[in-house]
């Protein structure tokens, strides 16, 4: 309440008594006040405090003062078109009339949001881990209880609510290593090379952080496929690295050509230091599945040019086309012999979000990093320790992906039935989508060999291109915005993923239920035909 008489501290007791008396009487105690200042009081009514608008200072954080690398980040999957879709949903809820009754969000690979049912066994184990009292319930199978007990024993205090080691729970990393060995036909995997992550995205970002260095022409260049998943371009922008584009061959089912890799690399050497090569297999947004020969060529190219390989393999369970098979980069690298296997630095990634699981919200994932320099391994663990640990429920979910029921266990039959149902359904929808798109004039869609998206090429008339320019939009953004406004279908323009100049695409997930997917595709067909007629 202020100092005593004359500003001396000796009068503190008397002043305190006067302050107490004032407060008891409901009055604000008086103290020394500077000219032109406003004293704040929690007891004052809002109307009693007058704010001098002229005294309001400029914001510290503005578009001009913010981190320019963050400002440069773009993420098309949740970009302007998705924001517009959200606005339209609000309008529909308010009763504003539209030519449709709902917004269909086909912009993102969120399986459960599109109606896919969870895998029972995975949810049972996570439920048991989350609420261990259920371990005494006869409603849960013993094989689920066995896995839950093992996971909980790896947690501090036997609780999913405790922090774990930054690299992840040890027994789960052991299960990931065993899974990789089974998947790759006995190729050895070391749990110490396994890092549990917050989805695959977390691992990709961490590896890029530790790889990027230098300035000017020595700044790290990161080679990414075009079209690409926008996580890569966003992370490269945020880290102020140099994006080096190599183009997939649309005329050859989005194949990866080593001659194109060499062209991109040689051109990039003039302005940066390319040292990272990113591969997405099966492809997102393009859905291609790379054959063994292609992977061998890529590994040889990386070995020859001394490039660090990043293999994004989150869609490894999503392979649909006959004659296509998933081959991990780790397996092929091992089979190419010790000269390659002992030297090529490789980080590969997997996730709970895709495959047959579709558990996006758990944010579970892992990365395996091989041939890392021992001192760099310590630096990577240090970097990961800054975020303490990945979500522990996500780690538990990842464990069930790599350690599912096996023949002879009571949950095996139901697990296999659910898994095959999801994958067979996706294969059916992949073929349906390809066939229906290719019946639309001015649309061409390559076979959807894998993943969970279509990336059709669309013809946009010159008149529509001019109108798009007038609205300061990319032509395919203009097209997708019109599609949203007229049909309620939300897809992502190809310009958000990258594409060859003069070509236009959009990415659409194949996740909606079959009947809804048929309706969606019919709406796209009707819209496209009207669009061509309008702008012809």
PDB file of C-alpha atoms in Angstrom, residues 2 11 18 44 53 65 80 85 106 118 130 138 158 198 291 297 302 324 360 369 377 392 418 425 441:
ATOM      1  CA  UNK A   2       3.016   2.326  -0.145  1.00  0.00           C
ATOM      2  CA  UNK A  11       5.984   3.991   9.008  1.00  0.00           C
ATOM      3  CA  UNK A  18      -4.781   2.593   7.282  1.00  0.00           C
ATOM      4  CA  UNK A  44     -12.283  -1.356 -10.019  1.00  0.00           C
ATOM      5  CA  UNK A  53      -6.299   4.851 -26.961  1.00  0.00           C
ATOM      6  CA  UNK A  65       8.654  -8.647 -37.308  1.00  0.00           C
ATOM      7  CA  UNK A  80      -7.273 -21.621 -47.908  1.00  0.00           C
ATOM      8  CA  UNK A  85     -14.970 -25.202 -46.340  1.00  0.00           C
ATOM      9  CA  UNK A 106     -12.022 -35.246 -49.250  1.00  0.00           C
ATOM     10  CA  UNK A 118     -11.140 -48.681 -35.547  1.00  0.00           C
ATOM     11  CA  UNK A 130      -5.062 -46.074 -20.245  1.00  0.00           C
ATOM     12  CA  UNK A 138     -13.446 -60.585 -18.401  1.00  0.00           C
ATOM     13  CA  UNK A 158       3.310 -48.555 -14.595  1.00  0.00           C
ATOM     14  CA  UNK A 198       4.890 -38.130 -32.873  1.00  0.00           C
ATOM     15  CA  UNK A 291       9.376 -51.511 -58.156  1.00  0.00           C
ATOM     16  CA  UNK A 297      18.699 -47.366 -58.980  1.00  0.00           C
ATOM     17  CA  UNK A 302      22.444 -41.918 -53.392  1.00  0.00           C
ATOM     18  CA  UNK A 324       2.699 -54.246 -57.319  1.00  0.00           C
ATOM     19  CA  UNK A 360      -4.310 -40.324 -37.025  1.00  0.00           C
ATOM     20  CA  UNK A 369      18.061 -44.560 -38.844  1.00  0.00           C
ATOM     21  CA  UNK A 377      23.359 -40.325 -32.877  1.00  0.00           C
ATOM     22  CA  UNK A 392       2.758 -42.415 -24.768  1.00  0.00           C
ATOM     23  CA  UNK A 418     -10.995 -56.379 -39.801  1.00  0.00           C
ATOM     24  CA  UNK A 425     -12.444 -51.967 -49.331  1.00  0.00           C
ATOM     25  CA  UNK A 441     -14.091 -35.711 -70.545  1.00  0.00           C
TER      26      UNK A 441
END
